[in-house]
GROMACS .gro file of C-alpha atoms in nm:
model
  308
    1MET     CA    1   0.000   0.000   0.000
    2ASN     CA    2   0.144   0.329  -0.111
    3GLN     CA    3   0.197   0.591   0.164
    4PRO     CA    4   0.096   0.952   0.088
    5ALA     CA    5   0.384   1.183   0.011
    6ARG     CA    6   0.478   1.416   0.294
    7SER     CA    7   0.458   1.781   0.215
    8GLY     CA    8   0.690   1.894   0.494
    9PRO     CA    9   1.069   1.890   0.466
   10GLY     CA   10   1.236   1.562   0.537
   11PRO     CA   11   1.547   1.499   0.736
   12GLY     CA   12   1.767   1.593   0.445
   13ARG     CA   13   1.554   1.874   0.311
   14GLN     CA   14   1.517   2.241   0.404
   15GLY     CA   15   1.200   2.432   0.360
   16PRO     CA   16   1.177   2.785   0.226
   17GLY     CA   17   1.173   2.928   0.577
   18ALA     CA   18   1.481   2.732   0.675
   19ARG     CA   19   1.667   2.861   0.371
   20THR     CA   20   1.588   3.227   0.440
   21ARG     CA   21   1.670   3.235   0.809
   22PRO     CA   22   2.049   3.199   0.771
   23ALA     CA   23   2.052   3.456   0.495
   24ARG     CA   24   1.853   3.704   0.704
   25ALA     CA   25   2.073   3.634   1.002
   26GLY     CA   26   2.381   3.697   0.789
   27ARG     CA   27   2.241   4.024   0.659
   28THR     CA   28   2.146   4.133   1.012
   29ALA     CA   29   2.493   4.051   1.140
   30GLY     CA   30   2.645   4.241   0.850
   31ARG     CA   31   2.431   4.547   0.920
   32THR     CA   32   2.516   4.529   1.289
   33GLY     CA   33   2.885   4.511   1.209
   34SER     CA   34   2.855   4.799   0.965
   35LEU     CA   35   2.677   5.015   1.223
   36ALA     CA   36   2.938   4.926   1.482
   37GLY     CA   37   3.212   5.019   1.238
   38ARG     CA   38   3.043   5.350   1.166
   39ALA     CA   39   3.014   5.416   1.539
   40ARG     CA   40   3.386   5.351   1.580
   41ARG     CA   41   3.497   5.572   1.290
   42PRO     CA   42   3.423   5.913   1.450
   43THR     CA   43   3.603   5.799   1.764
   44ALA     CA   44   3.914   5.704   1.569
   45ARG     CA   45   3.900   6.030   1.376
   46ALA     CA   46   3.861   6.227   1.697
   47ARG     CA   47   4.159   6.046   1.845
   48GLY     CA   48   4.364   6.129   1.537
   49LEU     CA   49   4.270   6.496   1.562
   50THR     CA   50   4.355   6.497   1.933
   51ARG     CA   51   4.697   6.343   1.868
   52HIS     CA   52   4.756   6.594   1.590
   53ALA     CA   53   4.662   6.885   1.819
   54TRP     CA   54   4.891   6.756   2.095
   55GLY     CA   55   5.174   6.715   1.846
   56ARG     CA   56   5.134   7.071   1.723
   57SER     CA   57   5.122   7.200   2.082
   58LEU     CA   58   5.443   7.017   2.172
   59LEU     CA   59   5.619   7.150   1.863
   60GLY     CA   60   5.502   7.503   1.946
   61ALA     CA   61   5.626   7.470   2.303
   62ALA     CA   62   5.960   7.342   2.175
   63GLY     CA   63   5.987   7.640   1.939
   64ILE     CA   64   5.920   7.887   2.221
   65ALA     CA   65   6.170   7.718   2.450
   66GLY     CA   66   6.433   7.718   2.177
   67THR     CA   67   6.380   8.088   2.105
   68LEU     CA   68   6.409   8.179   2.473
   69LEU     CA   69   6.726   7.973   2.504
   70LEU     CA   70   6.878   8.142   2.199
   71VAL     CA   71   6.797   8.491   2.333
   72GLU     CA   72   6.942   8.398   2.672
   73LEU     CA   73   7.266   8.273   2.515
   74LEU     CA   74   7.304   8.580   2.295
   75ALA     CA   75   7.243   8.819   2.586
   76ARG     CA   76   7.468   8.634   2.833
   77GLY     CA   77   7.740   8.572   2.578
   78GLY     CA   78   7.817   8.940   2.538
   79LEU     CA   79   7.728   8.961   2.170
   80PHE     CA   80   7.468   9.228   2.251
   81ASP     CA   81   7.445   9.487   2.524
   82GLU     CA   82   7.186   9.401   2.789
   83GLN     CA   83   7.035   9.746   2.738
   84ALA     CA   84   6.963   9.650   2.379
   85LEU     CA   85   6.877   9.281   2.428
   86PRO     CA   86   6.785   9.186   2.788
   87PRO     CA   87   6.820   8.818   2.886
   88ALA     CA   88   6.512   8.601   2.850
   89THR     CA   89   6.514   8.509   3.220
   90SER     CA   90   6.500   8.878   3.318
   91VAL     CA   91   6.214   8.942   3.076
   92LEU     CA   92   6.016   8.644   3.209
   93ALA     CA   93   6.075   8.757   3.567
   94ARG     CA   94   5.947   9.109   3.488
   95ALA     CA   95   5.646   8.962   3.303
   96ALA     CA   96   5.558   8.751   3.609
   97GLU     CA   97   5.582   9.059   3.833
   98MET     CA   98   5.347   9.248   3.601
   99ALA     CA   99   5.079   8.984   3.658
  100VAL     CA  100   5.033   9.116   4.015
  101ASP     CA  101   5.098   9.483   3.940
  102ASP     CA  102   4.770   9.675   3.968
  103GLY     CA  103   4.900   9.967   3.762
  104PHE     CA  104   5.003   9.746   3.471
  105LEU     CA  105   4.683   9.542   3.487
  106GLY     CA  106   4.483   9.865   3.468
  107ASP     CA  107   4.672   9.973   3.156
  108LEU     CA  108   4.630   9.627   3.007
  109TRP     CA  109   4.254   9.636   3.066
  110ILE     CA  110   4.225   9.972   2.891
  111THR     CA  111   4.390   9.824   2.582
  112VAL     CA  112   4.184   9.504   2.594
  113SER     CA  113   3.853   9.687   2.634
  114ALA     CA  114   3.927   9.919   2.341
  115TRP     CA  115   4.052   9.628   2.131
  116LEU     CA  116   3.750   9.402   2.194
  117GLY     CA  117   3.506   9.694   2.160
  118GLY     CA  118   3.645   9.792   1.821
  119LEU     CA  119   3.657   9.428   1.707
  120ALA     CA  120   3.295   9.364   1.810
  121LEU     CA  121   3.183   9.679   1.627
  122ALA     CA  122   3.374   9.572   1.315
  123VAL     CA  123   3.208   9.228   1.317
  124ALA     CA  124   2.864   9.382   1.371
  125LEU     CA  125   2.915   9.608   1.068
  126ALA     CA  126   3.114   9.381   0.833
  127VAL     CA  127   2.908   9.061   0.847
  128PRO     CA  128   2.570   9.220   0.754
  129ALA     CA  129   2.744   9.435   0.492
  130GLY     CA  130   2.912   9.126   0.346
  131LEU     CA  131   2.585   8.935   0.336
  132LEU     CA  132   2.414   9.227   0.164
  133LEU     CA  133   2.688   9.276  -0.095
  134GLY     CA  134   2.723   8.902  -0.153
  135SER     CA  135   2.349   8.861  -0.209
  136LEU     CA  136   2.323   9.154  -0.454
  137PRO     CA  137   2.586   9.116  -0.730
  138ARG     CA  138   2.519   9.457  -0.883
  139LEU     CA  139   2.566   9.631  -0.550
  140ASP     CA  140   2.883   9.429  -0.493
  141THR     CA  141   3.023   9.542  -0.827
  142ALA     CA  142   2.930   9.905  -0.761
  143SER     CA  143   3.098   9.909  -0.418
  144LEU     CA  144   3.410   9.718  -0.523
  145ALA     CA  145   3.600  10.035  -0.618
  146VAL     CA  146   3.520  10.201  -0.284
  147VAL     CA  147   3.633   9.894  -0.087
  148GLU     CA  148   3.959   9.866  -0.282
  149LEU     CA  149   4.023  10.239  -0.230
  150LEU     CA  150   3.969  10.246   0.146
  151ARG     CA  151   4.111   9.906   0.240
  152PRO     CA  152   4.483   9.989   0.187
  153VAL     CA  153   4.468  10.310   0.394
  154PRO     CA  154   4.669  10.247   0.715
  155SER     CA  155   4.476  10.302   1.036
  156VAL     CA  156   4.772  10.481   1.194
  157ALA     CA  157   4.753  10.745   0.920
  158LEU     CA  158   4.398  10.824   1.034
  159ILE     CA  159   4.498  10.906   1.393
  160PRO     CA  160   4.487  11.288   1.344
  161LEU     CA  161   4.144  11.264   1.181
  162ALA     CA  162   4.015  11.031   1.454
  163ILE     CA  163   4.138  11.273   1.724
  164LEU     CA  164   3.951  11.560   1.559
  165VAL     CA  165   3.630  11.361   1.518
  166PHE     CA  166   3.610  11.160   1.843
  167VAL     CA  167   3.837  11.365   2.081
  168GLU     CA  168   3.814  11.110   2.365
  169PRO     CA  169   4.117  10.871   2.362
  170GLY     CA  170   3.904  10.561   2.417
  171ARG     CA  171   3.677  10.641   2.123
  172VAL     CA  172   3.975  10.725   1.904
  173GLU     CA  173   4.130  10.386   1.977
  174ARG     CA  174   3.808  10.190   1.923
  175SER     CA  175   3.737  10.368   1.595
  176LEU     CA  176   4.083  10.289   1.460
  177VAL     CA  177   4.056   9.924   1.566
  178CYS     CA  178   3.714   9.902   1.403
  179TYR     CA  179   3.843  10.049   1.078
  180ALA     CA  180   4.139   9.810   1.062
  181ALA     CA  181   3.937   9.500   1.160
  182LEU     CA  182   3.648   9.579   0.926
  183TRP     CA  183   3.817   9.477   0.602
  184PRO     CA  184   3.934   9.122   0.684
  185VAL     CA  185   3.588   9.029   0.812
  186LEU     CA  186   3.411   9.189   0.516
  187LEU     CA  187   3.635   9.030   0.252
  188HIS     CA  188   3.622   8.683   0.408
  189THR     CA  189   3.244   8.706   0.431
  190LEU     CA  190   3.232   8.786   0.059
  191TYR     CA  191   3.470   8.497  -0.017
  192GLY     CA  192   3.250   8.261   0.181
  193LEU     CA  193   2.935   8.368   0.001
  194ARG     CA  194   3.100   8.304  -0.336
  195ASP     CA  195   3.158   7.941  -0.231
  196VAL     CA  196   2.793   7.877  -0.148
  197ASP     CA  197   2.642   7.595  -0.354
  198PRO     CA  198   2.401   7.758  -0.604
  199VAL     CA  199   2.196   7.437  -0.623
  200ALA     CA  200   2.115   7.463  -0.252
  201LYS     CA  201   2.003   7.823  -0.296
  202GLU     CA  202   1.783   7.738  -0.594
  203THR     CA  203   1.634   7.445  -0.404
  204LEU     CA  204   1.523   7.670  -0.119
  205ARG     CA  205   1.382   7.924  -0.364
  206SER     CA  206   1.183   7.649  -0.532
  207PHE     CA  207   1.026   7.565  -0.195
  208GLY     CA  208   0.909   7.924  -0.156
  209PHE     CA  209   1.180   8.071   0.066
  210GLY     CA  210   1.252   8.439   0.017
  211PRO     CA  211   1.593   8.610   0.002
  212LEU     CA  212   1.621   8.640   0.380
  213GLY     CA  213   1.536   8.273   0.426
  214VAL     CA  214   1.801   8.169   0.174
  215VAL     CA  215   2.061   8.389   0.341
  216TRP     CA  216   1.978   8.262   0.690
  217ARG     CA  217   1.950   7.892   0.604
  218VAL     CA  218   2.215   7.847   0.333
  219SER     CA  219   2.443   8.147   0.278
  220LEU     CA  220   2.534   8.229   0.638
  221PRO     CA  221   2.604   7.866   0.751
  222SER     CA  222   2.815   7.805   0.440
  223ALA     CA  223   3.011   8.127   0.483
  224GLY     CA  224   3.050   8.079   0.859
  225PRO     CA  225   3.401   7.919   0.854
  226HIS     CA  226   3.528   8.199   0.630
  227VAL     CA  227   3.379   8.459   0.867
  228VAL     CA  228   3.555   8.300   1.165
  229THR     CA  229   3.883   8.307   0.973
  230GLY     CA  230   3.828   8.675   0.898
  231VAL     CA  231   3.761   8.748   1.265
  232ARG     CA  232   4.084   8.570   1.360
  233ILE     CA  233   4.285   8.786   1.122
  234ALA     CA  234   4.097   9.098   1.232
  235ALA     CA  235   4.171   9.024   1.599
  236SER     CA  236   4.546   9.019   1.536
  237VAL     CA  237   4.533   9.334   1.323
  238GLY     CA  238   4.312   9.511   1.578
  239LEU     CA  239   4.552   9.441   1.865
  240VAL     CA  240   4.844   9.583   1.666
  241VAL     CA  241   4.643   9.896   1.583
  242ALA     CA  242   4.528   9.940   1.944
  243VAL     CA  243   4.883   9.940   2.083
  244SER     CA  244   5.010  10.153   1.792
  245ALA     CA  245   4.737  10.411   1.849
  246GLU     CA  246   4.833  10.437   2.216
  247LEU     CA  247   5.197  10.478   2.121
  248ARG     CA  248   5.121  10.754   1.871
  249ALA     CA  249   4.820  10.930   2.023
  250GLY     CA  250   4.893  10.872   2.390
  251GLY     CA  251   4.605  10.890   2.634
  252ASP     CA  252   4.529  10.832   3.000
  253GLY     CA  253   4.650  10.471   2.996
  254GLY     CA  254   4.693  10.156   2.797
  255LEU     CA  255   4.962   9.911   2.706
  256GLY     CA  256   5.115  10.153   2.455
  257VAL     CA  257   5.131  10.429   2.717
  258TYR     CA  258   5.294  10.184   2.959
  259LEU     CA  259   5.557  10.093   2.698
  260LEU     CA  260   5.634  10.462   2.648
  261ALA     CA  261   5.670  10.508   3.024
  262THR     CA  262   5.929  10.228   3.043
  263GLN     CA  263   6.162  10.437   2.825
  264SER     CA  264   6.158  10.741   3.053
  265GLY     CA  265   6.424  10.799   3.317
  266GLY     CA  266   6.701  10.607   3.144
  267GLY     CA  267   6.481  10.329   3.005
  268ARG     CA  268   6.396   9.978   3.119
  269PRO     CA  269   6.426   9.748   2.817
  270ASP     CA  270   6.337   9.442   3.026
  271LEU     CA  271   6.003   9.602   3.119
  272MET     CA  272   5.944   9.711   2.761
  273VAL     CA  273   6.005   9.363   2.619
  274ALA     CA  274   5.798   9.206   2.897
  275GLY     CA  275   5.507   9.437   2.811
  276ALA     CA  276   5.542   9.340   2.444
  277CYS     CA  277   5.533   8.974   2.547
  278TRP     CA  278   5.205   9.037   2.727
  279ALA     CA  279   5.066   9.182   2.404
  280GLY     CA  280   5.179   8.870   2.219
  281ALA     CA  281   5.016   8.650   2.484
  282LEU     CA  282   4.688   8.836   2.431
  283GLY     CA  283   4.705   8.766   2.058
  284VAL     CA  284   4.779   8.396   2.113
  285ALA     CA  285   4.491   8.364   2.361
  286ALA     CA  286   4.246   8.537   2.125
  287ASN     CA  287   4.350   8.313   1.836
  288ALA     CA  288   4.310   7.999   2.050
  289VAL     CA  289   3.962   8.105   2.161
  290LEU     CA  290   3.851   8.174   1.803
  291VAL     CA  291   3.996   7.846   1.676
  292GLY     CA  292   3.807   7.657   1.948
  293ALA     CA  293   3.486   7.846   1.868
  294GLY     CA  294   3.525   7.763   1.498
  295ARG     CA  295   3.569   7.394   1.572
  296ARG     CA  296   3.262   7.387   1.791
  297LEU     CA  297   3.046   7.580   1.547
  298PHE     CA  298   3.167   7.394   1.237
  299PRO     CA  299   3.281   7.046   1.349
  300ARG     CA  300   3.257   6.896   1.001
  301ARG     CA  301   3.506   7.144   0.860
  302ALA     CA  302   3.740   7.082   1.154
  303ALA     CA  303   3.714   6.702   1.114
  304ALA     CA  304   3.788   6.733   0.741
  305GLY     CA  305   4.096   6.943   0.812
  306ALA     CA  306   3.945   7.253   0.651
  307GLY     CA  307   3.820   7.416   0.964
  308PRO     CA  308   3.890   7.777   1.052
   0.00000   0.00000   0.00000
């Protein structure tokens, strides 16, 4: 008597469900491994960036130490008079004493307040102006000649005019810093707007966004790294102009006035160089703060090595 054929899988057979389970399990394991690999990639990249930053910091520290050692050897070796080139140890000792000197700290604060005030005013004027000029090509072309005419004018040459217009030393200094810092921020804003993807702008326009919406959502984020770079350059230029204005125009106080006072009564070159070192430390600190801000605001650019 013939037995009916069994429809289910036999001992040596595999049904459709049995065939698909290993394949699905393999695909699931592959996806899990891929996700785990993706999760590990940012960590490895972040570690690479951290090692790179530490390496640069160590090289910078080695460069500073080597420069100080060279100055110390030249001064102690008798190649230069100590009145012309004071030893590095004496300069560092005077700089440390200045950190607890109320008179010097007051002068330093006057310079810093004028410097930061002029820089903030320059950013507040240059970024909107750059966005306006970059969004209106005809206006950009019409103003190009004016920008190229005013940009090369040295801020120090405008000190007599600034004294006549603003009178007060603090306003004179802030106006000169603003004038000098205005151009790097403006030009870098324009450069950033020229790199904006036109497809992204047209896409937003097709969805009904107006000019302000396009500027806010596409143009400004794309130009942001360039703006931060412009602010970094403007900060260095503004500090130089602030001290130079105090040296030329004088005033009630400031780092430039303090440097002038160190040359009275026979002169103290160690105090003068120590004060200049404090100005350099301000510039380094400002640059470090702006670099950190750029990396936080634009982490993708920093991870790609194109950050500000």
